[in-house]
Coordinates of C-alpha atoms in Angstrom, one line a residue:
M130 CA 127.1 129.1 119.0
K131 CA 129.3 128.9 122.1
L132 CA 133.0 128.9 121.2
V133 CA 136.1 128.2 123.3
A134 CA 139.7 129.1 122.5
R135 CA 142.2 126.2 122.0
Y136 CA 145.6 127.3 120.9
T137 CA 146.4 130.7 122.5
Q138 CA 148.4 129.1 125.3
I139 CA 150.9 127.3 123.0
A140 CA 153.4 130.1 122.3
D141 CA 153.7 133.7 121.1
D142 CA 153.0 134.1 117.4
F143 CA 151.4 130.6 117.2
A144 CA 147.8 131.7 117.4
V145 CA 147.7 135.4 116.4
A146 CA 144.5 137.3 117.1
D147 CA 143.0 138.6 113.8
Q148 CA 139.5 139.4 112.6
P149 CA 138.0 138.2 109.3
S150 CA 137.6 141.0 106.8
A151 CA 134.0 141.9 106.0
V152 CA 132.5 141.1 102.6
I153 CA 130.0 143.2 100.6
A154 CA 127.0 140.9 100.1
P155 CA 127.2 137.5 102.0
N156 CA 124.9 134.9 100.6
L157 CA 124.5 131.4 102.0
L158 CA 125.1 128.8 99.2
L159 CA 125.5 125.6 101.1
W160 CA 124.6 124.6 104.7
N161 CA 125.3 121.2 106.2
D162 CA 122.3 120.8 108.5
K163 CA 123.1 117.3 109.8
L164 CA 126.6 118.4 110.8
A165 CA 125.3 121.5 112.4
R166 CA 122.9 119.4 114.6
Q167 CA 125.8 117.0 115.5
L168 CA 127.9 120.0 116.6
N169 CA 125.0 121.6 118.6
I170 CA 125.2 124.7 116.3
E171 CA 121.9 126.6 116.4
V172 CA 122.1 129.6 114.2
A173 CA 119.0 131.3 112.8
T174 CA 118.8 131.0 109.0
S175 CA 118.8 134.7 108.6
E176 CA 122.2 134.9 110.5
R177 CA 124.1 132.1 108.8
A178 CA 125.5 134.1 106.0
V179 CA 126.7 137.0 108.1
I180 CA 128.3 134.8 110.8
F181 CA 129.9 132.3 108.5
S182 CA 131.2 135.0 106.1
G183 CA 133.0 136.6 109.0
N184 CA 130.9 139.7 108.9
L185 CA 129.4 139.2 112.3
N186 CA 131.3 138.1 115.4
N187 CA 128.9 137.1 118.2
S188 CA 131.5 135.4 120.4
D189 CA 133.6 136.5 123.3
V190 CA 136.5 134.4 121.8
A191 CA 138.9 136.2 119.5
A192 CA 139.4 134.8 116.1
V193 CA 143.0 133.7 115.4
A194 CA 145.3 132.8 112.5
L195 CA 147.5 129.8 113.3
G196 CA 151.2 129.7 112.5
Y197 CA 152.9 126.7 111.0
S198 CA 155.8 125.8 108.7
G199 CA 155.8 123.4 105.8
H200 CA 157.8 121.3 103.4
Q201 CA 156.1 122.2 100.1
F202 CA 157.1 119.7 97.5
G203 CA 160.2 119.0 99.6
H204 CA 161.2 122.6 100.1
F205 CA 161.0 124.0 103.6
S206 CA 159.2 127.2 104.4
P207 CA 159.7 128.1 108.1
R208 CA 156.8 130.6 108.2
L209 CA 153.6 129.7 106.3
G210 CA 150.5 129.9 108.6
D211 CA 146.9 130.6 107.9
G212 CA 147.2 133.2 105.1
R213 CA 143.5 133.2 104.3
A214 CA 141.8 131.5 107.2
H215 CA 140.6 132.5 110.6
L216 CA 139.9 130.0 113.4
L217 CA 136.8 131.2 115.3
G218 CA 137.2 128.8 118.1
A219 CA 135.9 125.3 119.0
V220 CA 132.5 123.9 119.7
T221 CA 131.4 120.9 121.8
D222 CA 129.4 118.2 120.0
Q223 CA 126.7 115.9 121.4
Q224 CA 129.5 113.5 122.6
Q225 CA 131.3 116.3 124.4
Q226 CA 134.1 116.4 121.9
L227 CA 135.7 119.6 120.7
W228 CA 135.7 120.6 117.0
D229 CA 137.5 123.6 115.5
I230 CA 135.4 126.0 113.4
Q231 CA 137.5 127.8 110.8
L232 CA 136.7 130.2 108.0
K233 CA 138.7 129.9 104.8
G234 CA 138.8 132.8 102.4
S235 CA 138.0 135.2 105.1
G236 CA 140.6 137.8 104.4
A237 CA 144.3 138.5 104.7
T238 CA 146.1 137.7 108.0
P239 CA 149.6 138.4 109.4
F240 CA 150.6 135.2 107.6
S241 CA 149.3 136.2 104.2
R242 CA 152.7 137.0 102.5
G243 CA 151.1 139.5 100.2
G244 CA 148.0 137.5 99.2
D245 CA 144.5 138.8 99.2
G246 CA 143.2 136.2 101.7
R247 CA 140.3 135.3 99.6
C248 CA 138.9 132.1 98.0
A249 CA 137.0 131.6 94.8
I250 CA 133.6 129.9 94.7
G251 CA 134.8 126.8 92.7
P252 CA 137.4 125.6 95.3
A253 CA 134.8 126.2 98.0
V254 CA 132.2 124.0 96.4
R255 CA 134.8 121.4 95.6
E256 CA 135.9 121.2 99.3
Y257 CA 132.2 120.8 100.4
I258 CA 131.5 118.0 97.9
M259 CA 134.8 116.1 98.4
S260 CA 134.8 116.2 102.2
E261 CA 131.2 115.0 102.3
A262 CA 132.1 112.2 99.8
M263 CA 135.1 111.1 101.9
H264 CA 133.0 111.1 105.0
G265 CA 130.5 108.9 103.3
L266 CA 133.3 106.6 102.2
G267 CA 134.3 106.2 105.8
I268 CA 137.6 108.0 105.5
P269 CA 138.7 110.4 108.3
T270 CA 138.3 113.9 107.0
T271 CA 137.7 117.5 107.9
R272 CA 134.1 118.6 107.1
C273 CA 132.4 121.6 105.7
L274 CA 129.6 123.3 107.6
A275 CA 128.8 126.1 105.1
V276 CA 129.8 127.9 101.9
V277 CA 128.9 131.6 101.7
A278 CA 129.2 133.6 98.5
S279 CA 131.0 136.9 99.3
G280 CA 129.4 139.1 96.6
E281 CA 132.9 140.2 95.6
T282 CA 135.2 139.4 92.7
V283 CA 138.4 137.4 93.5
Y284 CA 141.2 138.4 91.2
R285 CA 142.5 135.1 89.8
Q286 CA 143.1 134.0 86.2
P287 CA 140.4 134.7 85.2
P288 CA 138.6 136.8 87.8
Q289 CA 136.0 134.7 89.7
Q290 CA 133.3 135.1 92.3
G291 CA 134.5 134.9 95.9
A292 CA 133.3 132.6 98.7
I293 CA 134.1 131.6 102.3
V294 CA 134.2 128.0 103.5
T295 CA 133.5 127.0 107.0
R296 CA 135.7 124.0 107.8
V297 CA 135.2 121.7 110.8
A298 CA 138.2 119.7 112.1
S299 CA 138.9 117.8 115.3
S300 CA 141.9 120.0 115.4
H301 CA 144.2 122.0 113.1
I302 CA 147.4 120.6 114.6
R303 CA 149.7 119.8 111.6
V304 CA 153.1 118.3 111.2
G305 CA 154.0 121.8 110.1
S306 CA 152.7 123.1 113.5
F307 CA 155.5 121.2 115.2
Q308 CA 158.0 122.3 112.6
Y309 CA 157.1 125.9 113.2
L310 CA 158.0 125.7 116.9
A311 CA 161.0 123.5 116.4
A312 CA 162.4 126.0 113.8
Q313 CA 162.1 128.7 116.5
G314 CA 163.8 126.5 119.1
D315 CA 160.7 126.8 121.3
V316 CA 161.0 123.6 123.3
T317 CA 158.4 124.8 125.8
G318 CA 155.9 125.5 123.0
L319 CA 156.7 122.1 121.4
K320 CA 155.9 120.3 124.7
T321 CA 152.7 122.2 125.2
L322 CA 151.5 121.5 121.7
A323 CA 152.4 117.8 121.9
D324 CA 150.6 117.5 125.2
L325 CA 147.5 119.2 123.7
A326 CA 147.6 116.9 120.7
I327 CA 147.9 113.8 123.0
E328 CA 145.0 115.1 125.2
R329 CA 142.8 115.6 122.1
H330 CA 143.7 112.7 119.9
Y331 CA 145.5 110.1 121.9
P332 CA 144.3 110.2 125.5
E333 CA 145.2 106.6 126.0
I334 CA 148.9 107.7 126.2
K335 CA 149.6 107.9 129.9
S336 CA 153.4 107.6 129.9
T337 CA 155.6 110.5 130.9
G338 CA 159.0 111.9 129.8
S339 CA 160.5 110.8 126.4
A340 CA 158.3 107.7 126.4
R341 CA 155.2 109.9 126.1
Y342 CA 156.4 111.6 122.9
L343 CA 157.7 108.4 121.4
A344 CA 154.2 106.9 122.0
F345 CA 152.8 110.0 120.3
L346 CA 154.9 109.6 117.2
T347 CA 153.9 105.9 117.1
A348 CA 150.2 106.8 117.3
V349 CA 150.6 109.4 114.5
I350 CA 152.3 106.9 112.3
E351 CA 149.5 104.4 112.8
K352 CA 146.9 107.0 111.9
Q353 CA 148.8 108.0 108.8
V354 CA 149.2 104.4 107.6
S355 CA 145.5 103.9 108.1
L356 CA 144.6 107.1 106.3
I357 CA 146.8 106.4 103.2
V358 CA 145.6 102.9 102.9
S359 CA 142.0 104.2 103.0
W360 CA 142.8 106.7 100.2
M361 CA 144.3 104.0 98.1
R362 CA 141.4 101.7 98.7
V363 CA 139.0 104.1 96.9
G364 CA 141.4 105.7 94.4
F365 CA 141.8 109.1 96.1
I366 CA 144.8 111.3 95.1
H367 CA 145.4 114.1 97.5
G368 CA 147.7 116.1 95.2
V369 CA 149.5 118.3 97.7
M370 CA 150.7 116.2 100.6
N371 CA 152.9 118.9 102.1
T372 CA 153.7 118.7 105.8
D373 CA 151.4 121.7 106.4
N374 CA 148.6 119.6 105.0
T375 CA 149.3 116.6 107.3
L376 CA 147.1 116.6 110.4
V377 CA 148.5 114.6 113.4
S378 CA 144.9 113.4 113.9
G379 CA 145.0 111.4 110.7
E380 CA 142.2 113.4 109.0
T381 CA 142.2 114.4 105.4
I382 CA 142.7 118.2 105.0
D383 CA 143.0 120.5 102.0
Y384 CA 141.0 119.5 98.9
G385 CA 142.5 122.0 96.5
P386 CA 144.2 119.8 93.8
C387 CA 142.7 116.4 94.8
A388 CA 141.1 114.0 92.4
M389 CA 139.8 110.5 92.0
M390 CA 141.5 107.9 89.9
N391 CA 139.5 106.3 87.0
Q392 CA 141.8 103.9 85.1
F393 CA 144.2 102.1 87.4
D394 CA 147.8 103.4 87.4
F395 CA 150.1 104.0 90.3
D396 CA 151.6 106.9 88.4
T397 CA 148.3 108.8 88.1
V398 CA 148.7 112.6 88.7
F399 CA 146.2 115.3 88.2
S400 CA 147.6 118.2 90.1
S401 CA 148.9 120.9 87.8
I402 CA 151.7 121.9 90.2
D403 CA 152.9 118.3 90.7
R404 CA 155.1 118.2 87.6
Q405 CA 157.4 115.6 88.9
G406 CA 154.7 113.2 90.2
R407 CA 155.9 113.6 93.8
Y408 CA 152.4 113.1 95.1
A409 CA 151.2 110.6 92.5
F410 CA 148.7 107.9 93.6
G411 CA 151.3 105.3 94.2
N412 CA 153.8 107.7 95.9
Q413 CA 151.4 108.6 98.7
P414 CA 152.7 106.0 101.2
N415 CA 156.3 107.1 100.7
I416 CA 155.4 110.8 101.2
A417 CA 153.4 110.0 104.4
N418 CA 156.5 108.2 105.7
W419 CA 158.6 111.2 104.7
N420 CA 156.2 113.6 106.5
C421 CA 156.3 111.5 109.6
A422 CA 160.1 111.7 109.6
R423 CA 159.8 115.5 109.6
L424 CA 157.6 115.2 112.6
A425 CA 160.2 113.0 114.3
E426 CA 162.8 115.6 113.6
S427 CA 160.7 118.3 115.3
L428 CA 160.2 116.1 118.4
I429 CA 163.9 115.6 119.0
P430 CA 164.2 118.2 121.8
L431 CA 161.3 116.4 123.7
I432 CA 163.1 113.0 123.5
S433 CA 166.6 113.8 124.7
D434 CA 169.0 116.7 125.3
D435 CA 171.5 114.5 123.4
E436 CA 170.4 114.7 119.7
E437 CA 172.2 111.5 118.8
Q438 CA 170.4 109.6 121.5
A439 CA 167.1 111.1 120.4
V440 CA 167.6 110.1 116.8
E441 CA 168.6 106.6 117.9
L442 CA 165.2 106.3 119.8
L443 CA 163.1 107.9 117.0
S444 CA 164.7 106.1 114.0
P445 CA 163.2 102.7 114.6
L446 CA 159.7 104.2 114.5
I447 CA 160.3 105.9 111.2
N448 CA 162.1 102.9 109.8
G449 CA 159.2 100.7 110.7
F450 CA 156.7 102.7 108.7
A451 CA 157.2 100.7 105.5
E452 CA 156.6 97.3 107.1
Q453 CA 153.6 98.7 109.0
F454 CA 152.1 100.1 105.8
H455 CA 152.8 96.9 103.9
Q456 CA 150.9 94.8 106.4
A457 CA 147.9 97.2 106.3
F458 CA 148.1 97.5 102.6
T459 CA 148.0 93.7 102.3
Q460 CA 145.0 93.5 104.5
M461 CA 143.2 96.1 102.4
W462 CA 143.7 94.1 99.2
A463 CA 142.5 91.0 101.0
K464 CA 139.2 92.8 101.8
K465 CA 138.8 94.2 98.4
L466 CA 139.1 90.7 96.9
G467 CA 137.0 89.0 99.6
F468 CA 139.7 87.0 101.3
D469 CA 139.3 86.3 105.0
G470 CA 143.1 86.4 105.6
H471 CA 146.3 86.4 103.7
Q472 CA 147.7 83.2 102.2
D473 CA 150.8 82.4 100.2
G474 CA 150.2 83.3 96.6
D475 CA 147.8 86.2 97.3
A476 CA 150.4 88.8 96.6
E477 CA 151.1 87.3 93.2
L478 CA 147.3 87.3 92.6
V479 CA 147.0 91.0 93.5
S480 CA 150.0 91.9 91.4
E481 CA 148.6 90.0 88.4
L482 CA 145.3 91.8 88.8
L483 CA 146.8 95.2 88.9
T484 CA 148.9 94.5 85.8
L485 CA 145.7 93.5 84.0
L486 CA 143.9 96.6 85.2
K487 CA 146.7 98.9 83.9
T488 CA 147.3 97.0 80.7
H489 CA 143.6 97.0 79.7
Q490 CA 143.0 100.5 81.1
L491 CA 140.2 99.3 83.4
D492 CA 138.3 101.6 85.7
Y493 CA 139.4 101.0 89.3
T494 CA 136.1 101.6 91.0
N495 CA 133.8 99.8 88.5
T496 CA 136.1 96.8 88.1
F497 CA 136.0 96.0 91.8
D498 CA 132.3 96.7 92.0
S499 CA 131.7 94.2 89.1
L500 CA 133.9 91.6 90.8
T501 CA 131.9 92.1 94.0
E502 CA 128.5 91.8 92.4
S503 CA 129.6 88.8 90.3
L504 CA 129.7 86.8 93.5
Q505 CA 125.9 87.4 93.6
G506 CA 125.4 86.7 90.0
Q507 CA 124.4 90.3 89.4
T508 CA 127.1 91.3 86.9
A509 CA 129.6 89.5 84.7
I510 CA 133.3 89.4 85.4
P511 CA 135.1 91.7 83.0
S512 CA 136.3 89.7 80.0
D513 CA 139.8 91.0 80.4
L514 CA 139.9 89.3 83.8
A515 CA 138.4 86.0 82.8
G516 CA 141.6 83.9 83.1
W517 CA 142.7 85.6 86.3
S518 CA 139.2 85.2 87.9
I519 CA 139.5 81.4 87.9
K520 CA 142.2 81.6 90.5
W521 CA 140.5 84.4 92.3
L522 CA 137.2 82.5 92.6
A523 CA 139.0 79.6 94.1
R524 CA 140.0 81.8 97.0
T525 CA 136.6 83.2 97.8
N526 CA 134.0 81.8 100.2
T527 CA 130.5 82.6 101.6
Q528 CA 131.9 85.6 103.5
S529 CA 133.6 87.1 100.5
Y530 CA 130.7 89.2 99.1
Q531 CA 130.2 91.0 102.4
L532 CA 133.9 91.7 102.8
M533 CA 134.1 93.1 99.3
R534 CA 130.9 95.1 99.6
Q535 CA 132.2 96.9 102.6
A536 CA 135.6 97.6 101.0
N537 CA 134.6 98.5 97.4
P538 CA 132.4 101.6 96.8
R539 CA 129.8 101.7 94.0
L540 CA 130.0 105.4 93.7
I541 CA 132.9 107.9 94.0
P542 CA 132.9 111.6 93.4
R543 CA 133.9 111.4 89.7
N544 CA 136.0 114.3 88.7
H545 CA 133.9 115.3 85.7
I546 CA 130.7 115.3 87.8
V547 CA 132.2 117.4 90.5
E548 CA 133.5 119.9 87.9
S549 CA 130.1 120.1 86.3
I550 CA 128.5 121.0 89.6
I551 CA 131.2 123.6 90.3
Q552 CA 130.6 125.2 86.9
Q553 CA 126.9 125.4 87.7
Y554 CA 127.7 127.3 90.9
E555 CA 130.1 129.6 89.1
S556 CA 127.5 130.4 86.5
T557 CA 124.3 130.6 88.5
G558 CA 125.1 130.3 92.2
E559 CA 123.3 126.9 92.5
S560 CA 123.0 123.4 91.1
S561 CA 119.9 121.4 90.6
M562 CA 122.0 118.2 90.8
L563 CA 123.9 118.7 94.1
D564 CA 121.4 117.7 96.7
E565 CA 120.6 114.4 95.1
Y566 CA 124.3 113.8 94.3
L567 CA 125.3 114.4 97.9
T568 CA 122.6 111.9 99.1
A569 CA 124.1 109.3 96.9
L570 CA 127.7 110.1 97.9
R571 CA 126.7 109.7 101.6
S572 CA 125.7 106.1 100.8
P573 CA 128.5 105.1 98.3
Y574 CA 128.4 101.4 99.0
Q575 CA 124.7 101.1 98.0
L576 CA 123.3 101.2 94.5
L577 CA 120.7 103.9 94.7
A578 CA 118.1 104.9 92.1
S579 CA 120.4 107.6 90.7
P580 CA 121.4 108.6 87.2
A581 CA 123.6 105.9 85.6
F582 CA 126.2 108.4 84.4
W583 CA 127.1 109.2 88.0
Y584 CA 128.6 105.7 88.2
S585 CA 130.6 105.9 85.0
P586 CA 134.0 107.4 84.2
P587 CA 134.0 110.2 81.6
V588 CA 134.3 109.3 77.9
D589 CA 137.8 110.7 77.7
M590 CA 138.9 109.0 81.0
D591 CA 140.1 112.4 82.3
T592 CA 143.0 112.2 79.8
N593 CA 143.6 116.0 79.9
Y594 CA 142.1 116.7 83.3
Q595 CA 144.0 119.0 85.7
T596 CA 143.4 120.2 89.2
F597 CA 144.6 123.4 90.8
C598 CA 145.3 124.7 94.3
G599 CA 142.4 127.0 95.1
T600 CA 141.3 127.3 98.7

């Protein structure tokens, strides 16, 4: 596995050399063979556990922990950083694109703030399942290459088995990365980081000077709008949309307290630490807008020496987020309902449908799947939607089924199924269900010959379900 360094030239204390801490008995639990082939990673089976636990470093590139800041539930922490993660370097895939390879749960770093730097097996398995599911749904996401059991106990409540996740990302450049340098007044570092992000993610930007960084912010906003619309299309709730968990690439990162919505409700929250509903399902667009505003603030020194002038140039981009999101959101609903465009009255039709979904506590995924298949005569329209469906059917045409089938998944990673698999790994270190389940999750718009209960919400509709930050 040939690795290259990526962030060491940004600034002092941005990428701090630090080695993973060795573990007692590394044991490979999960290996993403297809992803490994895509990334040209050829590692002997016998070496996978020791390399991707951090026990063996066979590279000339020094592992680093990255520094970043973050607004966590609205409160700014100027120095967060990788407290339990080590970036090994980047690999080049078959299309000559670079991908970061990071170990999570690989031990304490200079950014640990007193933590043990470890990860429990449950959150590791969750990230593997959820990131593969999101990839299958066609939503930009970080991926998991491997999960390795450490053979050690992680002291949580209660004590749990430890594990290390190998995360793959097109980059680990976060909104919090820019905040980190801005908080230090490091304008040179800010410029270097922005240029690196543009080179990696937005090479079409050719302008110079302030126009270059205004174009960068514009591109990041577009990616965030697209990402949040995709989350809401499938009922995904991130749960911890802090600025340190917002990648400027527009990829989903950090699957700690995430969950999928069953019954439709914009106020749905599962994260145990989100007591005010800041990151509820329906609040995600507002938070993405807020996070982009924090990026804009960090970019002020690159726009103009005159702060007032810089704010004047940046503000229209942030103020335009809501309208940009509204347009993308409207287009998303049109596709979910099989409309080949937007007409007067469609907004009212969508609003009426969502009211019915909430009033009758209908399952989000299965309702749209039933509506989709009803156009083929395969299923009946839910009785609670009978009156509404007359108006909806009048808006459909011969292209509607295909539009809806591409927008509405048949299968999502149901919370109770994911938890069941996690419990199996915690108990026995394996799951007889996972391989088949991942196969289905990688083709979520098709109805495969899989157990019927995979497609159904839990009996209790996750009434008392909670998620927790773990990795």
